Short mmCIF file of C-alpha atoms and ligand atoms in Angstrom, two decimals:
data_model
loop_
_atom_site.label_atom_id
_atom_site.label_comp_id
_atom_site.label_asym_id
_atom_site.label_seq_id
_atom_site.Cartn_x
_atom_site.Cartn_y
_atom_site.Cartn_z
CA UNK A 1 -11.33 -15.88 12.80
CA UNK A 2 -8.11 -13.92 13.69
CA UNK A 3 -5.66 -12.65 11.05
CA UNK A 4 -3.78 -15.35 11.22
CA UNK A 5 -6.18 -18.07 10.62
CA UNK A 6 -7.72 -15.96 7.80
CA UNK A 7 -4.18 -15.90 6.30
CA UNK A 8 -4.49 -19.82 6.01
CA UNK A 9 -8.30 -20.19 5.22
CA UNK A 10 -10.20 -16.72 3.79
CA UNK A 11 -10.04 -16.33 -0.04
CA UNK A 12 -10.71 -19.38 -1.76
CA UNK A 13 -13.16 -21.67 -0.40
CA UNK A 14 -13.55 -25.15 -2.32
CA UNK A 15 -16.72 -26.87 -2.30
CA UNK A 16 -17.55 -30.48 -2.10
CA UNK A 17 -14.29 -32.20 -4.46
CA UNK A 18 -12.81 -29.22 -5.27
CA UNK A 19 -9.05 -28.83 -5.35
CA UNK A 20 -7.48 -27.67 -1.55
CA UNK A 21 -5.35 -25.32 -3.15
CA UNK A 22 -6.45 -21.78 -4.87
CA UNK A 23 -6.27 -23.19 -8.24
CA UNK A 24 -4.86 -20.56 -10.91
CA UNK A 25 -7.64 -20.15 -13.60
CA UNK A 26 -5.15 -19.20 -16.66
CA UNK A 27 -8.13 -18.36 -18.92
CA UNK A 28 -8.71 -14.92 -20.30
CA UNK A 29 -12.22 -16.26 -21.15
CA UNK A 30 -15.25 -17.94 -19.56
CA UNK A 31 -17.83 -19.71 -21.40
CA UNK A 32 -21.94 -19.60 -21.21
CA UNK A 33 -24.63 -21.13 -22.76
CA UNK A 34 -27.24 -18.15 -23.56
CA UNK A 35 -26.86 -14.91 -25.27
CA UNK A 36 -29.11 -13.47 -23.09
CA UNK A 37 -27.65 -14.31 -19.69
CA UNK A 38 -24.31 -12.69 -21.33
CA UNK A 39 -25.66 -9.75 -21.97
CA UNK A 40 -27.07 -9.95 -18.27
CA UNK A 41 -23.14 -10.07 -17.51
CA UNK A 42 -22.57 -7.09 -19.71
CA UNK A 43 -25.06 -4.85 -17.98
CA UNK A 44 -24.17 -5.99 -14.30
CA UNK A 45 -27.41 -7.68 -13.78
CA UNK A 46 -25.89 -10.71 -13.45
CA UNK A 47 -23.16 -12.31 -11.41
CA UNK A 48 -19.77 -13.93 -13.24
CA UNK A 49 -16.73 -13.98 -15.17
CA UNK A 50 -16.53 -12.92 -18.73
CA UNK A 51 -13.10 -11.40 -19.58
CA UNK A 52 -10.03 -11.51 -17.68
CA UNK A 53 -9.19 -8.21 -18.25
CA UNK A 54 -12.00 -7.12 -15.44
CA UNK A 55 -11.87 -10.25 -13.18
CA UNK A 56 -10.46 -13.71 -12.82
CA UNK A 57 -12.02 -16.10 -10.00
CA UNK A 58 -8.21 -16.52 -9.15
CA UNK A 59 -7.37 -12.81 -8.20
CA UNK A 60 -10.66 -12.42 -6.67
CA UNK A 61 -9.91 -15.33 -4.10
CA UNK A 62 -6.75 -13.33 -2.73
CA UNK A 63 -9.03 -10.13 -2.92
CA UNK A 64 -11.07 -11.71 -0.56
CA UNK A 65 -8.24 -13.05 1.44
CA UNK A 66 -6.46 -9.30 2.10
CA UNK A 67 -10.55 -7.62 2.18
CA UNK A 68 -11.33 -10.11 5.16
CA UNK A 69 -7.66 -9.48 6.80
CA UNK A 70 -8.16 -5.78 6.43
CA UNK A 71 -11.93 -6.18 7.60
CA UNK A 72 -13.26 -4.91 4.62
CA UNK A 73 -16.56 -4.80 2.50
CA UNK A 74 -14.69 -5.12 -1.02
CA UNK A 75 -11.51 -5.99 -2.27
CA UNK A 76 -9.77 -5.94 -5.66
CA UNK A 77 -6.27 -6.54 -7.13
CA UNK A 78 -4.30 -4.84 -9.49
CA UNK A 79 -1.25 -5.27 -11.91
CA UNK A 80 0.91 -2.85 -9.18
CA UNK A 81 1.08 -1.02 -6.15
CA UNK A 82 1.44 1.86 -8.63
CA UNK A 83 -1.61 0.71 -10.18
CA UNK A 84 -3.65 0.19 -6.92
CA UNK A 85 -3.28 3.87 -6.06
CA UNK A 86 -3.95 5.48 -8.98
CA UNK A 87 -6.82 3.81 -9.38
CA UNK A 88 -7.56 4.56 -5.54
CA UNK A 89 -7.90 8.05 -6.20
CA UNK A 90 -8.85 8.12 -10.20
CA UNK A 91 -12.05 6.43 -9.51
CA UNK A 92 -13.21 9.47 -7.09
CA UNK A 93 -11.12 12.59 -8.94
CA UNK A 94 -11.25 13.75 -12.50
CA UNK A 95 -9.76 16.80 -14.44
CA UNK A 96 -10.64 19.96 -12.55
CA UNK A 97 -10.47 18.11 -8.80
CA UNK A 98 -8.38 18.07 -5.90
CA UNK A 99 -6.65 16.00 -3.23
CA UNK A 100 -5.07 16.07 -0.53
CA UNK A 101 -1.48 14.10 0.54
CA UNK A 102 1.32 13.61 2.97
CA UNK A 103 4.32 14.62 1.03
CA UNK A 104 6.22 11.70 2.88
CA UNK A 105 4.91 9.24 0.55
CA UNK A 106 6.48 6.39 -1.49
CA UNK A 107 8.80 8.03 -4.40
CA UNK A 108 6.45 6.63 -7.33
CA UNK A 109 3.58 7.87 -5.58
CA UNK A 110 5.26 11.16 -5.11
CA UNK A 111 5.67 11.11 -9.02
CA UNK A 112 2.39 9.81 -9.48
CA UNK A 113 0.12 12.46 -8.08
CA UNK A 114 2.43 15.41 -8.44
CA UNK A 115 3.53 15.05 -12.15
CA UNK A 116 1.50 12.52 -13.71
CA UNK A 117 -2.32 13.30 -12.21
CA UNK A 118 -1.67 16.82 -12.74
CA UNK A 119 -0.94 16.15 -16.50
CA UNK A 120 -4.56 14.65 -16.39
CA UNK A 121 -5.60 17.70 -14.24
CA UNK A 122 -5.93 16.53 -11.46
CA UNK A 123 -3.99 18.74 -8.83
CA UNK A 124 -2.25 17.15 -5.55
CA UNK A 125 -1.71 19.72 -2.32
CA UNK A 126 1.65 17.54 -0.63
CA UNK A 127 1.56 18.62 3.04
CA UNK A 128 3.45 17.78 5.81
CA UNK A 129 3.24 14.91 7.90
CA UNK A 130 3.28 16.48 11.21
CA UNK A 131 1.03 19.04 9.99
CA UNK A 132 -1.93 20.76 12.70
CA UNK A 133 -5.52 19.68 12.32
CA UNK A 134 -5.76 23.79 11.90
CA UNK A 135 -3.52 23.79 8.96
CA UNK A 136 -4.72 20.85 7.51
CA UNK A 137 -8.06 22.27 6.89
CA UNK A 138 -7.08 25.32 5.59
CA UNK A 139 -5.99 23.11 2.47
CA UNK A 140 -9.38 22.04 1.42
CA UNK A 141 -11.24 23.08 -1.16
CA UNK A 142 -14.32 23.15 -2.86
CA UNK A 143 -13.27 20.62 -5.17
CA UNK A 144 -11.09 18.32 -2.73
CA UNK A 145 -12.37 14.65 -3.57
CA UNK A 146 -10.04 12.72 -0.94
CA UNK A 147 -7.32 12.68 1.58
CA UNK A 148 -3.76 10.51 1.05
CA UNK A 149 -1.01 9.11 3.50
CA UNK A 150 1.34 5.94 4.46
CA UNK A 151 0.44 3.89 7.20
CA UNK A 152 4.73 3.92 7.71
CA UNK A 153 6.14 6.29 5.41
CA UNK A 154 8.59 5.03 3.21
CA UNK A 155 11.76 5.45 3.13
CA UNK A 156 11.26 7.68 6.08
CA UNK A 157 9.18 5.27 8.22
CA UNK A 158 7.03 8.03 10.30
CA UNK A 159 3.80 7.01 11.53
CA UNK A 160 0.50 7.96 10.33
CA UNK A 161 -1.61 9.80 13.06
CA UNK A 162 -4.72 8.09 11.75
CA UNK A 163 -7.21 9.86 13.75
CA UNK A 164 -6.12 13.44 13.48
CA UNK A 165 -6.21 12.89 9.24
CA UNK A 166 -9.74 10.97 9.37
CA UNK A 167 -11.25 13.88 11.52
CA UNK A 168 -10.31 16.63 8.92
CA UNK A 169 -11.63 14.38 6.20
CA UNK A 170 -14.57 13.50 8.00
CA UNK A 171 -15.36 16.80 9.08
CA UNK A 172 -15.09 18.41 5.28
CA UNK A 173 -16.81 14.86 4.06
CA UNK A 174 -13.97 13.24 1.78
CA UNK A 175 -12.78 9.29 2.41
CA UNK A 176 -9.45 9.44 4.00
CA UNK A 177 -7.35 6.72 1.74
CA UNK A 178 -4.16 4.92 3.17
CA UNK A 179 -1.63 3.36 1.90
CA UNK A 180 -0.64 -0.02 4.12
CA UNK A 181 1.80 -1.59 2.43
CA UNK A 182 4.62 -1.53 5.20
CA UNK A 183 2.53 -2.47 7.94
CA UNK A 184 0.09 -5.02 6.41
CA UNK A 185 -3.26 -5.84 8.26
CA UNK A 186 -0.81 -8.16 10.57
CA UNK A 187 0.27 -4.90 12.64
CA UNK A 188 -2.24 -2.35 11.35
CA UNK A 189 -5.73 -2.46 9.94
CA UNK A 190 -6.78 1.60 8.80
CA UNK A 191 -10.54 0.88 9.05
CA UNK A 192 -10.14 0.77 12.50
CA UNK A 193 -8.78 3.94 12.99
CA UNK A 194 -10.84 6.11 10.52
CA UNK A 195 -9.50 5.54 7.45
CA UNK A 196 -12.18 4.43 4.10
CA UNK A 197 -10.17 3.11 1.79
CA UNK A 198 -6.86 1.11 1.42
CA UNK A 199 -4.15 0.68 -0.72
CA UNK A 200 -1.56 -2.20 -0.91
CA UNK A 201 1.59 -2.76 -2.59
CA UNK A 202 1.57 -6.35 -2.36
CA UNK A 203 5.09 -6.93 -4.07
CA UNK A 204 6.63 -6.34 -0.72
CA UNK A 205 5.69 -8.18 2.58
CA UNK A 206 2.66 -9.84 1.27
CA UNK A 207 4.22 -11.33 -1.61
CA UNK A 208 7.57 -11.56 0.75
CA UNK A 209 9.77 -13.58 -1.74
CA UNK A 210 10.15 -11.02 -4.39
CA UNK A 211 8.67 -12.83 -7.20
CA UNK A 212 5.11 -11.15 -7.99
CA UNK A 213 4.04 -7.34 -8.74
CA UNK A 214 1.22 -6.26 -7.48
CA UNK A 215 -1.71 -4.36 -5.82
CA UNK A 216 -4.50 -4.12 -3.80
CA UNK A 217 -7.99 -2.10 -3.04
CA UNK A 218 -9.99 -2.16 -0.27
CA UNK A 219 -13.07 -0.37 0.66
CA UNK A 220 -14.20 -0.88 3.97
CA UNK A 221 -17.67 0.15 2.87
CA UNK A 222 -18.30 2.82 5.28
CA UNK A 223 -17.59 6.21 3.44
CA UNK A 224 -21.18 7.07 2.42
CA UNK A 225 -20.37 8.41 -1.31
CA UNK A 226 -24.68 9.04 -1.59
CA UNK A 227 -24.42 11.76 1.15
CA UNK A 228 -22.15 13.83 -1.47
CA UNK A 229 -24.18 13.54 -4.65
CA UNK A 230 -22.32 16.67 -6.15
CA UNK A 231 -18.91 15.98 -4.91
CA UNK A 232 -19.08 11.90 -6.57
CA UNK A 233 -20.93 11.81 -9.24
CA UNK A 234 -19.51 9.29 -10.65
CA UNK A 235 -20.24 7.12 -8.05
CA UNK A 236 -23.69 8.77 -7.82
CA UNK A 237 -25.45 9.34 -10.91
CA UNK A 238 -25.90 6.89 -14.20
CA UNK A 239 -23.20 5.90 -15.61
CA UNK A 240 -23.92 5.50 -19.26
CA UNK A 241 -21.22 3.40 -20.44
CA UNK A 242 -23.10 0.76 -18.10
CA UNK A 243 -26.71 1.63 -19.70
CA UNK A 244 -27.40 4.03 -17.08
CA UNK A 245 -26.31 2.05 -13.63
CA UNK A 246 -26.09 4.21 -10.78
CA UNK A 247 -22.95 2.61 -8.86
CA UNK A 248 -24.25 3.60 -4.92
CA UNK A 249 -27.91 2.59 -6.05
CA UNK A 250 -27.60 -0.77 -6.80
CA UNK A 251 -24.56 -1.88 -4.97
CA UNK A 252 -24.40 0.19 -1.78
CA UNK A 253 -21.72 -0.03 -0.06
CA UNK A 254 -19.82 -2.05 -3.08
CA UNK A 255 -20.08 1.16 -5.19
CA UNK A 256 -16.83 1.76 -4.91
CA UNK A 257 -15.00 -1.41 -5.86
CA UNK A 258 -17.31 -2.69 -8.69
CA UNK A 259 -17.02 1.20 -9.88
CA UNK A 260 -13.31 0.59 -9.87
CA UNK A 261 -13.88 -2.67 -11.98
CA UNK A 262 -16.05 -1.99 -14.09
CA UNK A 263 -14.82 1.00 -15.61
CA UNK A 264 -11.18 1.59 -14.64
CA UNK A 265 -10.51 -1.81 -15.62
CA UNK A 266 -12.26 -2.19 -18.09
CA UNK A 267 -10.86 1.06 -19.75
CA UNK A 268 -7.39 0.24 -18.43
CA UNK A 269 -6.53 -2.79 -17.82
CA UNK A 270 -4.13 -3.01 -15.11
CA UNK A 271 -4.96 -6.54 -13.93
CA UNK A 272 -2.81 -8.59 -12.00
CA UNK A 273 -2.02 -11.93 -13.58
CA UNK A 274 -3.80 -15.31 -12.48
CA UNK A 275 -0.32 -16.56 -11.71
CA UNK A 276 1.05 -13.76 -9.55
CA UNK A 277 -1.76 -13.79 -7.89
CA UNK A 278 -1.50 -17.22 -6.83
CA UNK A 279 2.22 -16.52 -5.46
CA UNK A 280 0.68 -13.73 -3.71
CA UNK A 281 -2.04 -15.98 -1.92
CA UNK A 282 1.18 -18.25 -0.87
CA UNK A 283 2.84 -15.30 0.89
CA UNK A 284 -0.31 -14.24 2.34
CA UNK A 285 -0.42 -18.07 4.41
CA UNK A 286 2.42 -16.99 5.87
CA UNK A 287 2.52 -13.42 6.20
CA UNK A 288 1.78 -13.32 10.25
CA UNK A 289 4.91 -15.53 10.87
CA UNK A 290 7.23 -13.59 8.55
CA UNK A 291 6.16 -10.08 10.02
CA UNK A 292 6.74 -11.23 13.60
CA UNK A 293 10.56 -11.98 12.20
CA UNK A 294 10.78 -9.03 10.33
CA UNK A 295 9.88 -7.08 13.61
CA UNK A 296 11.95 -8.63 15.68
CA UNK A 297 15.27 -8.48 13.73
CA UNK A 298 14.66 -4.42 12.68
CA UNK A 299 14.20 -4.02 16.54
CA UNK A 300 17.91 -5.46 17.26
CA UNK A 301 19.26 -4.40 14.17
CA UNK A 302 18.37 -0.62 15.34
CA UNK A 303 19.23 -1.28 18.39
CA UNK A 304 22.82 -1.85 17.27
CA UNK A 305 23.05 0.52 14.79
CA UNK A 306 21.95 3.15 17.24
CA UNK A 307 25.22 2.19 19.54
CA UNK A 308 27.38 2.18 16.70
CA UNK A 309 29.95 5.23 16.78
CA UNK A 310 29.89 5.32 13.01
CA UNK A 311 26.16 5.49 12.46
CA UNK A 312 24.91 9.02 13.22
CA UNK A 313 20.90 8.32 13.57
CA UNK A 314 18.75 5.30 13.48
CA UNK A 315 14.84 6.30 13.01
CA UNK A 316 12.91 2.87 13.70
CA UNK A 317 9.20 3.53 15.63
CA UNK A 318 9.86 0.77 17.61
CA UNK A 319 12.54 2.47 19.68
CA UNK A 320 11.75 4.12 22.68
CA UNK A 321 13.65 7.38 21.79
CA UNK A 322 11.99 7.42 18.70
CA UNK A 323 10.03 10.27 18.08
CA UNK A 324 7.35 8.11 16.28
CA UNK A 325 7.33 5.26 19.37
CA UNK A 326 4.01 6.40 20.94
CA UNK A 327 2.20 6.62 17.62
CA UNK A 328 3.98 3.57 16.76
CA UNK A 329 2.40 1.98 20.39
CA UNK A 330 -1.07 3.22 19.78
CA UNK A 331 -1.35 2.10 16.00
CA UNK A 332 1.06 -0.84 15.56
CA UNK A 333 0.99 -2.05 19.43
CA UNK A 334 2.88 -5.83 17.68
CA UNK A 335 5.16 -3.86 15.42
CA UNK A 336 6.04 -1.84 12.80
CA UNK A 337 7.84 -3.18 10.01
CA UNK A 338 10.63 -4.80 9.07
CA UNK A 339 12.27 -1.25 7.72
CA UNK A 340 14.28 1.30 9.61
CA UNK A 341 16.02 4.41 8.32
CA UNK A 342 20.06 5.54 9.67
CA UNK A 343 22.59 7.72 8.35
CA UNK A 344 25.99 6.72 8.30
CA UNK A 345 28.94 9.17 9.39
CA UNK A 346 31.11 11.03 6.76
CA UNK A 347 30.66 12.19 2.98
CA UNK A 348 29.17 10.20 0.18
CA UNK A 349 31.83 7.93 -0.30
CA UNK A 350 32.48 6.86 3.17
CA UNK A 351 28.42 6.03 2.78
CA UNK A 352 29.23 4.33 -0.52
CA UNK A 353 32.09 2.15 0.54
CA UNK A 354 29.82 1.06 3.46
CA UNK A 355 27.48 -0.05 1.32
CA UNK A 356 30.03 -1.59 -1.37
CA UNK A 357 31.15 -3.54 1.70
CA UNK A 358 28.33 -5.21 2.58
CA UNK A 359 28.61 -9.44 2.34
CA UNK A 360 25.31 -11.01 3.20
CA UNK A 361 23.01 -7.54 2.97
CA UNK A 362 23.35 -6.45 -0.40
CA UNK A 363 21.73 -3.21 -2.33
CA UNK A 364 18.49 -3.38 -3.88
CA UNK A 365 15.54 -1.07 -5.30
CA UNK A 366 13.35 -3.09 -3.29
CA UNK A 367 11.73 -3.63 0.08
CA UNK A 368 9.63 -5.53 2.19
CA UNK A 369 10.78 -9.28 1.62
CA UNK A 370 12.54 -12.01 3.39
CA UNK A 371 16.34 -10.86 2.01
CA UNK A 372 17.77 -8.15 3.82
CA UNK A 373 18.78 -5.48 1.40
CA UNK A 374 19.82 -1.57 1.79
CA UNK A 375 19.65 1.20 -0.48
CA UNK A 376 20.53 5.28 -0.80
CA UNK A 377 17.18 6.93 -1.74
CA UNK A 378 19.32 10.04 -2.58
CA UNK A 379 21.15 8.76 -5.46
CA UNK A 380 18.49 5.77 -6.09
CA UNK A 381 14.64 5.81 -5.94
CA UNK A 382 14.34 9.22 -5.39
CA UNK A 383 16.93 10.26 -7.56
CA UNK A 384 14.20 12.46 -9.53
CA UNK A 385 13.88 14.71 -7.34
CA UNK A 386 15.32 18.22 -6.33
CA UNK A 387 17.05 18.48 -3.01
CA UNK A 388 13.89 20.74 -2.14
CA UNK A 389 11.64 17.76 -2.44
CA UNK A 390 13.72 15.77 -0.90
CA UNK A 391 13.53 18.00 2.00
CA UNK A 392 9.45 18.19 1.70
CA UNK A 393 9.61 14.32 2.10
CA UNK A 394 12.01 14.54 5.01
CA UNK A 395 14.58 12.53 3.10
CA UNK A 396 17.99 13.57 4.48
CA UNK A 397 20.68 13.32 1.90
CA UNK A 398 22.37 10.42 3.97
CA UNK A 399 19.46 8.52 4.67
CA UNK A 400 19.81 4.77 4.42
CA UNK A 401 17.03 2.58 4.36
CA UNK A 402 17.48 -0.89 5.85
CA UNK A 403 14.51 -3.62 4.89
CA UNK A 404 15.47 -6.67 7.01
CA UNK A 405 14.85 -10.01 6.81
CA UNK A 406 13.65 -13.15 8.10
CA UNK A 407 17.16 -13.91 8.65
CA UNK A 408 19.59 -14.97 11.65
CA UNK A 409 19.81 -11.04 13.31
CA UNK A 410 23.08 -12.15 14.61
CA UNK A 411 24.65 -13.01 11.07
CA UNK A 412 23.04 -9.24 10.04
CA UNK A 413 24.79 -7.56 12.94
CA UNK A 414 27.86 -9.13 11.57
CA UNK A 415 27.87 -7.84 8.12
CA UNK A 416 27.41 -4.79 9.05
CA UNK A 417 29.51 -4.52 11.85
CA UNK A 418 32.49 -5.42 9.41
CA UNK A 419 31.23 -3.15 6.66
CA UNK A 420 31.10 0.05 9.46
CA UNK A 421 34.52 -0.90 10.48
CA UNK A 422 36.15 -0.65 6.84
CA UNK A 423 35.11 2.69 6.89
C1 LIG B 1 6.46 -0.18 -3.60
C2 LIG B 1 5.40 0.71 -3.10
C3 LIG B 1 4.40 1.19 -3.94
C4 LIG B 1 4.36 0.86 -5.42
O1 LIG B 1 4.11 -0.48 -5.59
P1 LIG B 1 4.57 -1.34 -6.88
O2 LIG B 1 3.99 -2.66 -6.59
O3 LIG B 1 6.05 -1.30 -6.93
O4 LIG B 1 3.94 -0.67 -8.06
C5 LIG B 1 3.40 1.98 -3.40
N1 LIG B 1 3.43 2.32 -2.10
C6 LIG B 1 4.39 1.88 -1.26
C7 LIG B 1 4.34 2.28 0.18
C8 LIG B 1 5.41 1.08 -1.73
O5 LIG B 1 6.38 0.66 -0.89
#
């Protein structure tokens, strides 16, 4: 199947009388008839549900869905995007190891591995984007467990160079993780460029209504954790909170995800709820159509912006003076996303009054969904950090970032053609 049949038909499958639709099991509990095939459960001998704090047949439906879109081997969901990638690299790295990331991440993620991992002491080396292959491996060390970047950064929507990140991790034998929220598998799938594992924020595009929090996993199966004994060992020796199960022993290439599972969630309990899942699976049927849109109207929306006297840059890969458009053409040949980047001319409050302005487009923390919205990372998500850091993530004080919608572009170009012109 293509993506976009799999949008409509992977996940759940009913048999014979079964309901059509992905039904939402709201149970935190499944029932069995013998004590001894729930202990079976308990010690992962056996296969099923026993506590919806690990796994709900619900979420693990639209697991399946975004593991078969991604062309995965396993798939899980989580209560957040936040949630998905600090599990991502928590299941791998514990107090005393390293990683590796892109400094132009997400803002939470920023926060995430360079304040609170290193609190657990786990230490994060941020490095450039556009750093050398050279350079790059000058930053491992002995104890580097993985490797970190955005498919599209946001809010500075770069591309990835897949390949050039993969090599390095490949070469010094660490899974290369990658964080596809902006792109979705519709105009990107990782696996096939190197990357192991793969994160999702799936309260933007694949939720794409802005109803449901969430996150994704994937493990495309093919990092081979057994070759590393001493570098994974959780992953590769007994782990005795599961009476001695070795993870990459018994389920191969599903160490990984049932590692993630079965202890992280277990311990943690960042599920995502049957019910936001199920919104999440309705996105998902139409995600292909809505990232076509969303593609379409950035593209003329930059286009516009970048003839505008009063914008001073537009940064959008799928320009051809962008300096991310041949990346953007050998990665995400149907499009990038539905974000672009510009800075408008003048001081803060000409920016402000621009924004203030706005009719249709209005300002919100979030991204990624079928309502065009704007905001200032500067004084907004990334408000946290020092003008230093903001520098490190190549976030220009004036930096506006544009998510656009599945709207009419023309009624977009309006609003803010009259917003420019008030100011
Ligand atoms: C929003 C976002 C996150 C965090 O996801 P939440 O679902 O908000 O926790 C992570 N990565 C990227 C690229 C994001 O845009």
């Amino acid at each position: 199947m293509k993506n976009e049949t799999k949008c409509i038909h992977e996940g759940w499958k009913p048999s014979q009388g079964e309901p059509r639709q992905l039904p939402v099991y709201q149970s935190t509990t499944f029932k069995y008839d013998t004590s001894d095939y729930m202990g079976k459960l308990f010690d992962l001998e056996a296969e099923g549900y026993f506590y919806t704090r690990l796994q709900n047949p619900t979420n693990d439906a639209v697991a399946a869905k975004i593991c078969a879109l991604e062309g995965g081997y396993a798939a899980m969901l989580t209560s957040s995007g936040q949630a998905a990638n600090f599990f991502a690299i928590f299941n791998i790295c514990e107090a005393g190891d390293h990683f590796i990331s892109s400094s132009a991440i997400y803002g939470g993620t920023y926060n995430l591995f360079g304040v609170t991992l290193k609190k657990m002491g786990i230490e994060c080396t941020f490095v450039d984007l556009n750093i050398s292959e050279e350079d790059l491996l000058k930053e491992i060390k002995p104890n580097t467990k993985a490797i970190f970047g955005e498919t599209i950064t946001n809010p500075t929507v770069n591309v990835f160079d897949f390949e050039k990140w993969a090599r390095v991790a490949h070469k010094v034998g660490v899974p290369l993780i990658v964080d596809n929220t902006f792109a979705t598998p519709i105009n990107c799938r990782p696996f096939e460029f190197g990357a192991d594992i793969v994160t999702h924020s799936t309260t933007k595009y694949m939720d794409g209504h802005g109803v449901a929090v969430g996150g994704c996993i994937v493990d495309s199966g093919n990092f081979d954790w057994s070759k590393y004994p001493d570098k994974f060992p959780g992953l590769t020796t007994p782990d005795e909170s599961y009476h001695g199960i070795t993870y990459t022993e018994r389920f191969g290439k599903g160490a990984y995800i049932t590692k993630a599972t079965a202890q992280l969630m277990r311990d943690l309990g960042s599920i995502q709820s049957p019910q936001n899942a199920f919104y999440l699976n309705l996105g998902l049927e139409t995600l292909h159509l809505r990232m076509a849109r969303h593609c379409e109207n950035a593209l003329k929306i930059a286009k516009f912006l970048s003839n505008h006297e009063k914008v001073s840059w537009v940064h959008y890969a799928g320009l051809e003076s962008d300096p991310n458009y041949e990346l953007a053409k050998k990665y995400l040949p149907n499009g990038t996303c539905g974000v672009l980047a510009f800075g408008v001319k003048g001081d803060r409050a000409k920016q402000n009054k621009f924004m203030d302005s706005l009719k249709l487009i209005y300002i919100a923390t979030h991204v990624a969904d079928g309502k065009t919205c704007l905001l200032h990372p500067a004084s907004h998500t990334h408000r946290q950090l020092t003008d230093e850091q903001l520098k490190e993530a190549g976030i220009s004080p004036d930096l506006i970032r544009l998510s656009v919608g599945i709207e009419n572009a023309d009624d977009l170009i309006e609003d803010l053609r009259q917003a420019l012109e008030l100011i």
